[in-house]
């Protein structure tokens, strides 16, 4: 029987479904796999189901002997997998698109609102007993309704954020995307494409990132681009941590133009730069973009559909490589 390994625990309902159909090995204490454990997994299992925290780079994927034939990723982003090496080694890679769009968009709006309205600061004051009651100048934030939102990456999640911002808060929507979008993708958004980040950033009160991570977009928001943002603006990142240069972000918060940032992802996560932890003008969440029961179960079932197709000799519906 084909042996399958999950590198992290999934929602119980989906794990039970897997066990009924396949021979499955689990990560009993849900610890992050080391590079050596990932190599052993590739040597011992025909199918490995990794997550975004599993660095399957060229060195790991070059292990010998190689038994793995399918990396059925639990998640949409695959920048943690060296796709070219996987292709060369004959490893199929799948992901789970579509099912996490709404929940990730909801969380992006959560971060936008929390950052603008200084909700993290306020919550910490209440819990610590430092709140002295209402007063006219206490924790003055920034109005969201009617402001301009710039979206970097107008894919499924970017468009879902645009819908929420446009229809819920009357925001003006600007965006950059690597290719032209079909009119039906933009229906009802009244969104305006910009030729470049350099053209878009100075116009935006808020910028929300929804592009892939990895080499192509590594430090896409660097010191030069962050310096072009509108004075008093805010940055939200629910994409990948390496899209933003952390040193440049901190400099932009210290000296302008940024007034605040809302982050769900980080460079080198789960290790967060201590300089971010010490700041009151940054909202920090622990990579919760898709973290609802409904979405995580749907992600697991999407992996299951890819497994079934692969093992039946059919084309997996969400094949990346």
mmCIF file of C-alpha atoms in Angstrom:
data_model
loop_
_atom_site.group_PDB
_atom_site.id
_atom_site.type_symbol
_atom_site.label_atom_id
_atom_site.label_comp_id
_atom_site.label_asym_id
_atom_site.label_seq_id
_atom_site.Cartn_x
_atom_site.Cartn_y
_atom_site.Cartn_z
ATOM 1 C CA UNK A 1 0.000 0.000 0.000
ATOM 2 C CA UNK A 2 1.167 3.537 -0.767
ATOM 3 C CA UNK A 3 2.596 5.197 2.339
ATOM 4 C CA UNK A 4 1.619 8.809 3.076
ATOM 5 C CA UNK A 5 3.153 11.186 5.606
ATOM 6 C CA UNK A 6 1.656 14.385 7.009
ATOM 7 C CA UNK A 7 4.383 16.710 8.292
ATOM 8 C CA UNK A 8 1.876 18.542 10.534
ATOM 9 C CA UNK A 9 -1.435 17.697 12.169
ATOM 10 C CA UNK A 10 -4.617 18.489 10.241
ATOM 11 C CA UNK A 11 -8.174 19.024 11.530
ATOM 12 C CA UNK A 12 -9.406 15.790 13.087
ATOM 13 C CA UNK A 13 -12.266 15.262 10.630
ATOM 14 C CA UNK A 14 -9.921 15.264 7.627
ATOM 15 C CA UNK A 15 -7.315 13.082 9.314
ATOM 16 C CA UNK A 16 -10.038 10.528 10.044
ATOM 17 C CA UNK A 17 -11.069 10.588 6.384
ATOM 18 C CA UNK A 18 -7.477 9.971 5.305
ATOM 19 C CA UNK A 19 -7.031 7.068 7.722
ATOM 20 C CA UNK A 20 -10.146 5.364 6.385
ATOM 21 C CA UNK A 21 -8.701 5.335 2.866
ATOM 22 C CA UNK A 22 -4.932 5.226 3.132
ATOM 23 C CA UNK A 23 -1.964 4.137 5.220
ATOM 24 C CA UNK A 24 -1.059 7.435 6.878
ATOM 25 C CA UNK A 25 1.750 8.410 9.241
ATOM 26 C CA UNK A 26 1.390 11.498 11.418
ATOM 27 C CA UNK A 27 3.635 13.943 13.234
ATOM 28 C CA UNK A 28 2.481 12.972 16.757
ATOM 29 C CA UNK A 29 3.676 16.061 18.629
ATOM 30 C CA UNK A 30 3.214 18.503 15.710
ATOM 31 C CA UNK A 31 6.807 19.728 15.873
ATOM 32 C CA UNK A 32 8.417 21.533 12.912
ATOM 33 C CA UNK A 33 10.319 18.990 10.851
ATOM 34 C CA UNK A 34 14.073 19.418 10.670
ATOM 35 C CA UNK A 35 15.856 19.240 7.330
ATOM 36 C CA UNK A 36 17.037 15.742 8.215
ATOM 37 C CA UNK A 37 13.488 14.632 8.997
ATOM 38 C CA UNK A 38 12.304 16.010 5.663
ATOM 39 C CA UNK A 39 15.029 14.074 3.865
ATOM 40 C CA UNK A 40 14.019 10.898 5.682
ATOM 41 C CA UNK A 41 10.396 11.514 4.739
ATOM 42 C CA UNK A 42 11.336 11.750 1.052
ATOM 43 C CA UNK A 43 13.273 8.508 1.381
ATOM 44 C CA UNK A 44 10.584 6.545 3.228
ATOM 45 C CA UNK A 45 7.208 7.699 1.846
ATOM 46 C CA UNK A 46 5.729 7.727 -1.651
ATOM 47 C CA UNK A 47 3.593 10.754 -0.793
ATOM 48 C CA UNK A 48 4.531 13.583 1.569
ATOM 49 C CA UNK A 49 2.026 16.283 2.534
ATOM 50 C CA UNK A 50 4.076 19.327 3.612
ATOM 51 C CA UNK A 51 3.092 22.800 4.761
ATOM 52 C CA UNK A 52 4.578 26.253 4.283
ATOM 53 C CA UNK A 53 6.997 25.741 7.184
ATOM 54 C CA UNK A 54 8.757 22.801 5.491
ATOM 55 C CA UNK A 55 11.791 24.058 3.491
ATOM 56 C CA UNK A 56 11.951 21.642 0.574
ATOM 57 C CA UNK A 57 14.831 23.284 -1.221
ATOM 58 C CA UNK A 58 17.231 21.807 -3.759
ATOM 59 C CA UNK A 59 19.505 20.264 -1.159
ATOM 60 C CA UNK A 60 16.637 18.507 0.638
ATOM 61 C CA UNK A 61 15.008 17.348 -2.611
ATOM 62 C CA UNK A 62 18.325 15.937 -3.873
ATOM 63 C CA UNK A 63 18.333 13.213 -1.225
ATOM 64 C CA UNK A 64 19.179 9.641 -2.245
ATOM 65 C CA UNK A 65 17.551 7.219 -2.514
ATOM 66 C CA UNK A 66 14.347 9.090 -3.352
ATOM 67 C CA UNK A 67 11.038 7.330 -2.769
ATOM 68 C CA UNK A 68 8.629 10.295 -2.836
ATOM 69 C CA UNK A 69 6.568 10.715 -5.998
ATOM 70 C CA UNK A 70 4.092 13.378 -4.826
ATOM 71 C CA UNK A 71 4.345 16.468 -2.630
ATOM 72 C CA UNK A 72 0.692 17.220 -1.859
ATOM 73 C CA UNK A 73 1.073 20.633 -0.260
ATOM 74 C CA UNK A 74 -1.398 21.707 2.438
ATOM 75 C CA UNK A 75 -1.729 25.326 1.318
ATOM 76 C CA UNK A 76 -1.704 27.514 -1.778
ATOM 77 C CA UNK A 77 1.788 28.987 -1.632
ATOM 78 C CA UNK A 78 4.600 26.719 -2.799
ATOM 79 C CA UNK A 79 7.576 29.074 -2.513
ATOM 80 C CA UNK A 80 9.004 26.751 0.163
ATOM 81 C CA UNK A 81 9.387 24.041 -2.503
ATOM 82 C CA UNK A 82 12.100 24.159 -5.183
ATOM 83 C CA UNK A 83 9.761 23.431 -8.072
ATOM 84 C CA UNK A 84 12.513 23.116 -10.669
ATOM 85 C CA UNK A 85 14.316 20.457 -8.623
ATOM 86 C CA UNK A 86 11.020 18.660 -8.009
ATOM 87 C CA UNK A 87 10.364 18.647 -11.754
ATOM 88 C CA UNK A 88 13.826 17.303 -12.542
ATOM 89 C CA UNK A 89 13.425 14.550 -9.974
ATOM 90 C CA UNK A 90 10.010 13.515 -11.261
ATOM 91 C CA UNK A 91 8.105 14.636 -8.167
ATOM 92 C CA UNK A 92 4.582 15.918 -8.760
ATOM 93 C CA UNK A 93 3.612 18.965 -6.667
ATOM 94 C CA UNK A 94 0.018 19.995 -5.884
ATOM 95 C CA UNK A 95 -1.520 22.761 -3.783
ATOM 96 C CA UNK A 96 -4.938 23.881 -2.468
ATOM 97 C CA UNK A 97 -6.129 26.993 -4.326
ATOM 98 C CA UNK A 98 -9.481 28.712 -3.952
ATOM 99 C CA UNK A 99 -10.650 27.341 -0.622
ATOM 100 C CA UNK A 100 -8.825 29.840 1.591
ATOM 101 C CA UNK A 101 -9.604 33.010 -0.364
ATOM 102 C CA UNK A 102 -12.357 34.463 1.801
ATOM 103 C CA UNK A 103 -10.786 33.737 5.168
ATOM 104 C CA UNK A 104 -7.438 35.203 4.157
ATOM 105 C CA UNK A 105 -9.183 38.287 2.768
ATOM 106 C CA UNK A 106 -11.129 38.615 6.029
ATOM 107 C CA UNK A 107 -7.882 38.534 7.978
ATOM 108 C CA UNK A 108 -6.259 41.152 5.735
ATOM 109 C CA UNK A 109 -9.159 43.480 6.502
ATOM 110 C CA UNK A 110 -8.828 42.628 10.198
ATOM 111 C CA UNK A 111 -5.197 43.725 10.143
ATOM 112 C CA UNK A 112 -6.017 46.859 8.152
ATOM 113 C CA UNK A 113 -8.682 47.900 10.647
ATOM 114 C CA UNK A 114 -6.666 46.970 13.726
ATOM 115 C CA UNK A 115 -3.678 48.921 12.516
ATOM 116 C CA UNK A 116 -5.613 51.993 11.428
ATOM 117 C CA UNK A 117 -7.639 52.148 14.636
ATOM 118 C CA UNK A 118 -4.772 51.158 16.967
ATOM 119 C CA UNK A 119 -6.828 48.253 18.283
ATOM 120 C CA UNK A 120 -3.791 46.224 19.357
ATOM 121 C CA UNK A 121 -2.516 49.082 21.490
ATOM 122 C CA UNK A 122 -5.937 49.610 23.016
ATOM 123 C CA UNK A 123 -6.427 45.950 23.848
ATOM 124 C CA UNK A 124 -3.035 45.810 25.563
ATOM 125 C CA UNK A 125 -3.883 48.909 27.607
ATOM 126 C CA UNK A 126 -7.163 47.427 28.814
ATOM 127 C CA UNK A 127 -5.629 44.071 29.750
ATOM 128 C CA UNK A 128 -2.700 45.658 31.580
ATOM 129 C CA UNK A 129 -4.920 48.002 33.604
ATOM 130 C CA UNK A 130 -3.329 51.104 32.040
ATOM 131 C CA UNK A 131 -6.572 52.469 30.530
ATOM 132 C CA UNK A 132 -7.744 55.554 32.459
ATOM 133 C CA UNK A 133 -11.064 56.012 30.685
ATOM 134 C CA UNK A 134 -12.371 57.885 27.646
ATOM 135 C CA UNK A 135 -10.743 61.161 26.699
ATOM 136 C CA UNK A 136 -10.783 63.192 23.472
ATOM 137 C CA UNK A 137 -7.158 62.604 22.478
ATOM 138 C CA UNK A 138 -6.743 58.968 23.510
ATOM 139 C CA UNK A 139 -5.335 56.575 20.839
ATOM 140 C CA UNK A 140 -6.411 58.618 17.863
ATOM 141 C CA UNK A 141 -6.236 56.435 14.800
ATOM 142 C CA UNK A 142 -6.947 56.843 11.101
ATOM 143 C CA UNK A 143 -10.299 56.726 9.346
ATOM 144 C CA UNK A 144 -10.641 53.821 6.897
ATOM 145 C CA UNK A 145 -13.871 54.618 5.069
ATOM 146 C CA UNK A 146 -13.289 56.450 1.787
ATOM 147 C CA UNK A 147 -9.501 56.086 1.835
ATOM 148 C CA UNK A 148 -7.344 54.651 -0.973
ATOM 149 C CA UNK A 149 -6.222 51.020 -0.852
ATOM 150 C CA UNK A 150 -3.420 49.728 -3.056
ATOM 151 C CA UNK A 151 -3.351 45.988 -3.691
ATOM 152 C CA UNK A 152 -0.165 44.216 -4.748
ATOM 153 C CA UNK A 153 -1.302 41.062 -6.531
ATOM 154 C CA UNK A 154 -4.895 41.094 -7.776
ATOM 155 C CA UNK A 155 -5.437 37.346 -7.739
ATOM 156 C CA UNK A 156 -8.286 35.591 -5.922
ATOM 157 C CA UNK A 157 -7.363 36.926 -2.494
ATOM 158 C CA UNK A 158 -6.461 40.407 -3.716
ATOM 159 C CA UNK A 159 -9.824 40.726 -5.474
ATOM 160 C CA UNK A 160 -11.643 39.444 -2.390
ATOM 161 C CA UNK A 161 -9.958 42.145 -0.301
ATOM 162 C CA UNK A 162 -10.861 44.729 -2.940
ATOM 163 C CA UNK A 163 -14.536 43.698 -2.762
ATOM 164 C CA UNK A 164 -14.597 44.056 1.001
ATOM 165 C CA UNK A 165 -12.815 47.402 0.922
ATOM 166 C CA UNK A 166 -14.865 48.832 -1.938
ATOM 167 C CA UNK A 167 -18.334 47.669 -0.916
ATOM 168 C CA UNK A 168 -17.869 47.646 2.852
ATOM 169 C CA UNK A 169 -15.823 50.805 3.322
ATOM 170 C CA UNK A 170 -16.214 52.774 0.109
ATOM 171 C CA UNK A 171 -12.480 52.698 -0.508
ATOM 172 C CA UNK A 172 -10.855 53.679 -3.776
ATOM 173 C CA UNK A 173 -8.987 50.656 -5.189
ATOM 174 C CA UNK A 174 -5.665 50.778 -7.022
ATOM 175 C CA UNK A 175 -3.680 47.691 -7.926
ATOM 176 C CA UNK A 176 -0.627 46.235 -9.605
ATOM 177 C CA UNK A 177 -0.694 42.779 -11.162
ATOM 178 C CA UNK A 178 1.805 41.020 -13.422
ATOM 179 C CA UNK A 179 -0.682 40.581 -16.264
ATOM 180 C CA UNK A 180 -3.911 42.184 -17.522
ATOM 181 C CA UNK A 181 -7.102 41.017 -15.845
ATOM 182 C CA UNK A 182 -10.329 40.060 -17.597
ATOM 183 C CA UNK A 183 -13.202 42.543 -17.233
ATOM 184 C CA UNK A 184 -15.271 39.953 -15.355
ATOM 185 C CA UNK A 185 -12.534 39.664 -12.702
ATOM 186 C CA UNK A 186 -12.883 43.355 -11.939
ATOM 187 C CA UNK A 187 -16.673 43.587 -12.163
ATOM 188 C CA UNK A 188 -18.131 45.855 -9.486
ATOM 189 C CA UNK A 189 -14.743 46.843 -8.050
ATOM 190 C CA UNK A 190 -14.153 50.098 -9.901
ATOM 191 C CA UNK A 191 -10.466 49.254 -9.532
ATOM 192 C CA UNK A 192 -7.726 51.104 -11.370
ATOM 193 C CA UNK A 193 -4.578 49.369 -12.599
ATOM 194 C CA UNK A 194 -1.240 51.102 -12.064
ATOM 195 C CA UNK A 195 1.775 50.656 -14.295
ATOM 196 C CA UNK A 196 4.154 49.972 -11.424
ATOM 197 C CA UNK A 197 4.552 49.892 -7.672
ATOM 198 C CA UNK A 198 6.463 53.148 -7.919
ATOM 199 C CA UNK A 199 3.424 54.770 -9.504
ATOM 200 C CA UNK A 200 0.903 53.261 -7.080
ATOM 201 C CA UNK A 201 2.550 53.554 -3.663
ATOM 202 C CA UNK A 202 2.547 57.359 -3.278
ATOM 203 C CA UNK A 203 -1.222 57.449 -3.848
ATOM 204 C CA UNK A 204 -2.240 54.908 -1.194
ATOM 205 C CA UNK A 205 -3.338 55.349 2.388
ATOM 206 C CA UNK A 206 -3.144 51.556 2.800
ATOM 207 C CA UNK A 207 -1.198 48.924 0.863
ATOM 208 C CA UNK A 208 -2.092 45.230 1.145
ATOM 209 C CA UNK A 209 0.207 42.486 -0.174
ATOM 210 C CA UNK A 210 -1.247 39.445 -1.950
ATOM 211 C CA UNK A 211 1.577 38.249 -4.202
ATOM 212 C CA UNK A 212 3.593 35.002 -4.069
ATOM 213 C CA UNK A 213 6.802 34.874 -2.078
ATOM 214 C CA UNK A 214 10.105 33.420 -3.202
ATOM 215 C CA UNK A 215 12.945 34.644 -5.375
ATOM 216 C CA UNK A 216 10.854 36.618 -7.838
ATOM 217 C CA UNK A 217 9.290 38.776 -5.130
ATOM 218 C CA UNK A 218 12.030 38.605 -2.503
ATOM 219 C CA UNK A 219 12.131 42.016 -0.767
ATOM 220 C CA UNK A 220 9.712 43.420 -3.318
ATOM 221 C CA UNK A 221 8.983 46.092 -0.711
ATOM 222 C CA UNK A 222 12.534 47.284 -0.104
ATOM 223 C CA UNK A 223 13.891 50.535 1.285
ATOM 224 C CA UNK A 224 13.475 52.400 -2.001
ATOM 225 C CA UNK A 225 9.851 51.376 -2.533
ATOM 226 C CA UNK A 226 8.817 51.804 1.088
ATOM 227 C CA UNK A 227 10.243 55.315 1.007
ATOM 228 C CA UNK A 228 7.808 56.137 -1.827
ATOM 229 C CA UNK A 229 4.728 55.348 0.250
ATOM 230 C CA UNK A 230 2.406 58.157 1.230
ATOM 231 C CA UNK A 231 3.272 59.895 4.521
ATOM 232 C CA UNK A 232 1.128 58.431 7.306
ATOM 233 C CA UNK A 233 0.222 55.302 5.331
ATOM 234 C CA UNK A 234 -0.083 51.689 6.487
ATOM 235 C CA UNK A 235 1.237 48.372 5.155
ATOM 236 C CA UNK A 236 -0.597 45.028 5.536
ATOM 237 C CA UNK A 237 1.082 41.714 4.729
ATOM 238 C CA UNK A 238 -0.808 38.414 4.637
ATOM 239 C CA UNK A 239 1.227 37.097 1.678
ATOM 240 C CA UNK A 240 4.729 35.893 2.580
ATOM 241 C CA UNK A 241 7.242 37.386 4.980
ATOM 242 C CA UNK A 242 10.104 37.579 2.508
ATOM 243 C CA UNK A 243 8.148 39.994 0.283
ATOM 244 C CA UNK A 244 9.051 42.769 2.760
ATOM 245 C CA UNK A 245 12.582 43.741 3.796
ATOM 246 C CA UNK A 246 12.283 43.818 7.600
ATOM 247 C CA UNK A 247 15.146 46.275 8.080
ATOM 248 C CA UNK A 248 13.588 48.621 5.537
ATOM 249 C CA UNK A 249 10.162 48.265 7.156
ATOM 250 C CA UNK A 250 11.509 49.229 10.565
ATOM 251 C CA UNK A 251 13.336 52.209 9.068
ATOM 252 C CA UNK A 252 10.126 53.330 7.335
ATOM 253 C CA UNK A 253 8.266 53.104 10.653
ATOM 254 C CA UNK A 254 11.007 54.916 12.562
ATOM 255 C CA UNK A 255 11.589 57.754 10.136
ATOM 256 C CA UNK A 256 8.556 57.718 7.848
ATOM 257 C CA UNK A 257 6.622 57.511 5.709
ATOM 258 C CA UNK A 258 4.822 54.578 7.398
ATOM 259 C CA UNK A 259 2.533 55.180 10.343
ATOM 260 C CA UNK A 260 1.903 51.507 11.035
ATOM 261 C CA UNK A 261 1.915 47.937 9.741
ATOM 262 C CA UNK A 262 -0.213 44.830 10.167
ATOM 263 C CA UNK A 263 1.680 41.559 9.717
ATOM 264 C CA UNK A 264 0.544 37.952 9.627
ATOM 265 C CA UNK A 265 3.757 36.628 8.031
ATOM 266 C CA UNK A 266 7.444 37.249 8.673
ATOM 267 C CA UNK A 267 10.913 36.680 7.358
ATOM 268 C CA UNK A 268 12.379 33.595 9.092
ATOM 269 C CA UNK A 269 9.109 32.779 10.852
ATOM 270 C CA UNK A 270 8.350 31.654 13.495
ATOM 271 C CA UNK A 271 11.346 33.715 14.605
ATOM 272 C CA UNK A 272 10.124 37.314 14.634
ATOM 273 C CA UNK A 273 12.564 40.205 14.688
ATOM 274 C CA UNK A 274 12.639 41.492 18.316
ATOM 275 C CA UNK A 275 12.474 45.058 17.003
ATOM 276 C CA UNK A 276 8.973 44.333 15.706
ATOM 277 C CA UNK A 277 7.887 42.769 18.993
ATOM 278 C CA UNK A 278 8.805 45.955 20.855
ATOM 279 C CA UNK A 279 6.740 48.284 18.657
ATOM 280 C CA UNK A 280 3.286 49.642 19.444
ATOM 281 C CA UNK A 281 2.636 50.711 15.837
ATOM 282 C CA UNK A 282 2.706 47.157 14.454
ATOM 283 C CA UNK A 283 -0.024 44.534 14.774
ATOM 284 C CA UNK A 284 1.454 41.024 14.844
ATOM 285 C CA UNK A 285 -0.555 37.852 14.219
ATOM 286 C CA UNK A 286 0.762 34.246 14.105
ATOM 287 C CA UNK A 287 0.123 33.354 10.425
ATOM 288 C CA UNK A 288 -3.650 33.047 10.837
ATOM 289 C CA UNK A 289 -4.680 33.840 7.238
ATOM 290 C CA UNK A 290 -6.532 30.583 6.573
ATOM 291 C CA UNK A 291 -7.051 29.634 10.227
ATOM 292 C CA UNK A 292 -10.725 28.831 10.406
ATOM 293 C CA UNK A 293 -12.059 25.340 10.930
ATOM 294 C CA UNK A 294 -14.060 25.502 7.727
ATOM 295 C CA UNK A 295 -11.093 26.565 5.615
ATOM 296 C CA UNK A 296 -8.525 24.190 7.072
ATOM 297 C CA UNK A 297 -10.919 21.267 6.607
ATOM 298 C CA UNK A 298 -11.548 22.370 3.017
ATOM 299 C CA UNK A 299 -7.784 22.552 2.436
ATOM 300 C CA UNK A 300 -7.396 19.004 3.706
ATOM 301 C CA UNK A 301 -10.153 17.748 1.435
ATOM 302 C CA UNK A 302 -8.493 19.490 -1.496
ATOM 303 C CA UNK A 303 -5.280 17.603 -0.701
ATOM 304 C CA UNK A 304 -7.350 14.426 -0.486
ATOM 305 C CA UNK A 305 -8.787 15.033 -3.965
ATOM 306 C CA UNK A 306 -5.267 15.445 -5.351
ATOM 307 C CA UNK A 307 -4.123 12.252 -3.620
ATOM 308 C CA UNK A 308 -7.013 10.240 -5.019
ATOM 309 C CA UNK A 309 -6.456 11.480 -8.557
ATOM 310 C CA UNK A 310 -2.713 10.861 -8.416
ATOM 311 C CA UNK A 311 -3.080 7.329 -7.064
ATOM 312 C CA UNK A 312 -5.734 6.531 -9.679
ATOM 313 C CA UNK A 313 -3.381 7.607 -12.456
ATOM 314 C CA UNK A 314 -5.389 10.738 -13.281
ATOM 315 C CA UNK A 315 -4.141 14.297 -13.532
ATOM 316 C CA UNK A 316 -4.365 15.896 -10.043
ATOM 317 C CA UNK A 317 -6.785 18.831 -10.192
ATOM 318 C CA UNK A 318 -4.367 21.239 -8.500
ATOM 319 C CA UNK A 319 -1.082 20.213 -10.073
ATOM 320 C CA UNK A 320 1.651 22.849 -9.892
ATOM 321 C CA UNK A 321 4.482 20.686 -11.307
#
